[in-house]
Rosetta silent file (secondary structure, phi, psi, omega in degrees, C-alpha in Angstrom):
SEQUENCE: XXXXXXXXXXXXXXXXXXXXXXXXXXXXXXXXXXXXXXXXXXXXXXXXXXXXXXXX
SCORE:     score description
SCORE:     0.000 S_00000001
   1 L     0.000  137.960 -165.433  -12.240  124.341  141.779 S_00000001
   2 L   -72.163  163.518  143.225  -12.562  125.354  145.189 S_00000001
   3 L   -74.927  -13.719 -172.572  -11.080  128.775  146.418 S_00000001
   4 H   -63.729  -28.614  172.838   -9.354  127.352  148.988 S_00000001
   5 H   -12.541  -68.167  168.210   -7.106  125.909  147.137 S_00000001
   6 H   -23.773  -59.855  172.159   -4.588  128.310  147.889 S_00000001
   7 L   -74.940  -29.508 -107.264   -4.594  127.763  151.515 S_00000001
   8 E  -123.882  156.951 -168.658   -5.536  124.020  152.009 S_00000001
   9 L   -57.676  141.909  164.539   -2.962  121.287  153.477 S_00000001
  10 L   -66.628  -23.946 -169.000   -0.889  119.926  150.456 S_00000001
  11 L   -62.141  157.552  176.762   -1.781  116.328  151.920 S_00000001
  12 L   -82.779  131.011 -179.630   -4.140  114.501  149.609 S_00000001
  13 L    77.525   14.689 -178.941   -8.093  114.248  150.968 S_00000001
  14 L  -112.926  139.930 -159.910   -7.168  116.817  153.902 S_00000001
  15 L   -98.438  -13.302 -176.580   -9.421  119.710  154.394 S_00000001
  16 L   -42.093  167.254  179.797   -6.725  121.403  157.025 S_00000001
  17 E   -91.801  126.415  175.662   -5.469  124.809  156.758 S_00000001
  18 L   -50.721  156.897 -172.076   -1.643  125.193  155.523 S_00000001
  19 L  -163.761  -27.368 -164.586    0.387  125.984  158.887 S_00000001
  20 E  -145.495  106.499  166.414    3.557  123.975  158.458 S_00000001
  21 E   -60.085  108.593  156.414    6.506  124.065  155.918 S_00000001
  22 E  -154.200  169.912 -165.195    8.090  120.056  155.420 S_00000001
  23 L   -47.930   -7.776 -153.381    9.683  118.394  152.957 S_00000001
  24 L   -78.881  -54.808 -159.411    6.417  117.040  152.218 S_00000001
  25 E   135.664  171.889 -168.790    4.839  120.365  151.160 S_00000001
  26 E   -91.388  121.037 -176.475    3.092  123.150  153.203 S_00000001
  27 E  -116.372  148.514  142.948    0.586  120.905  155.722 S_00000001
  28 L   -45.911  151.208 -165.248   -1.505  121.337  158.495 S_00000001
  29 H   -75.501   13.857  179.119   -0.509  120.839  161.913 S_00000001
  30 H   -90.591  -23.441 -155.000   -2.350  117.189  162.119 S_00000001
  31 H   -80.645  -32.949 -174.266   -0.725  116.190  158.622 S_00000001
  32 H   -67.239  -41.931  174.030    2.930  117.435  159.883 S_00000001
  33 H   -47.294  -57.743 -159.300    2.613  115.394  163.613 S_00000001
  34 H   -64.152  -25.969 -178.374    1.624  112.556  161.142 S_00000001
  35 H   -91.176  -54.594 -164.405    5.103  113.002  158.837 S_00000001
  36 H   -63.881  -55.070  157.992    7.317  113.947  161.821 S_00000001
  37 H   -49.329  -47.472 -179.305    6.522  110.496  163.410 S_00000001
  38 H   -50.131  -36.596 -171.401    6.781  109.010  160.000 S_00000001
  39 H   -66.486  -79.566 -169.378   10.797  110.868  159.525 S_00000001
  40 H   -22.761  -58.977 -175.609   11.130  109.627  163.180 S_00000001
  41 H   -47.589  -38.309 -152.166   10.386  105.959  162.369 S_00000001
  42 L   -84.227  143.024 -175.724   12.862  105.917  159.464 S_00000001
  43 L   -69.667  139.816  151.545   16.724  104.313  160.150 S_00000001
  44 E   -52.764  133.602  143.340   19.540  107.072  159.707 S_00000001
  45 E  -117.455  131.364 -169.646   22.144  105.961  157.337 S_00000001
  46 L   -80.468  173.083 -171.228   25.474  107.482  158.687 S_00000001
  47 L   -64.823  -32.046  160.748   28.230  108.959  156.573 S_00000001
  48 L   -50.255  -53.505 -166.504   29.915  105.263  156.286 S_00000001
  49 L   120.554  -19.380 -175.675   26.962  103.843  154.525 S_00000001
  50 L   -74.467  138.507 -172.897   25.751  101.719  157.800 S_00000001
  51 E   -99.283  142.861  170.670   22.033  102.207  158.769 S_00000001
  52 E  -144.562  147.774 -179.712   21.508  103.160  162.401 S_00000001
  53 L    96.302 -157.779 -178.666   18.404  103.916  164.350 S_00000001
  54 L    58.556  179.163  177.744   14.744  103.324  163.281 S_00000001
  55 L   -60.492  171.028  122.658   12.360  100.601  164.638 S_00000001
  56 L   -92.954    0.000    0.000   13.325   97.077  164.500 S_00000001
């Protein structure tokens, strides 16, 4: 077991430094860009129940 352990991006196979708190887990800033487009992509479902947003 490495020491790094401690520090190292939560993402699986990423050698980054932790940097960034997301729902995800504490990530590095390439692995967080890579989730915040991923959130982005995903439709909204409003308070109704109706999905709005996302790609088509």
């Amino acid at each position: 077991m490495s020491g790094n352990s401690l520090y190292s991006c939560d993402t699986p196979d990423c050698d980054g430094w932790k940097e960034v708190i997301t729902p995800d887990g504490y990530v590095c800033e390439d692995c967080a860009a890579e989730l915040e487009q991923q959130y982005e992509a995903e439709p909204e479902i409003a308070t109704d129940g109706s999905v709005q947003g996302g790609s088509a």
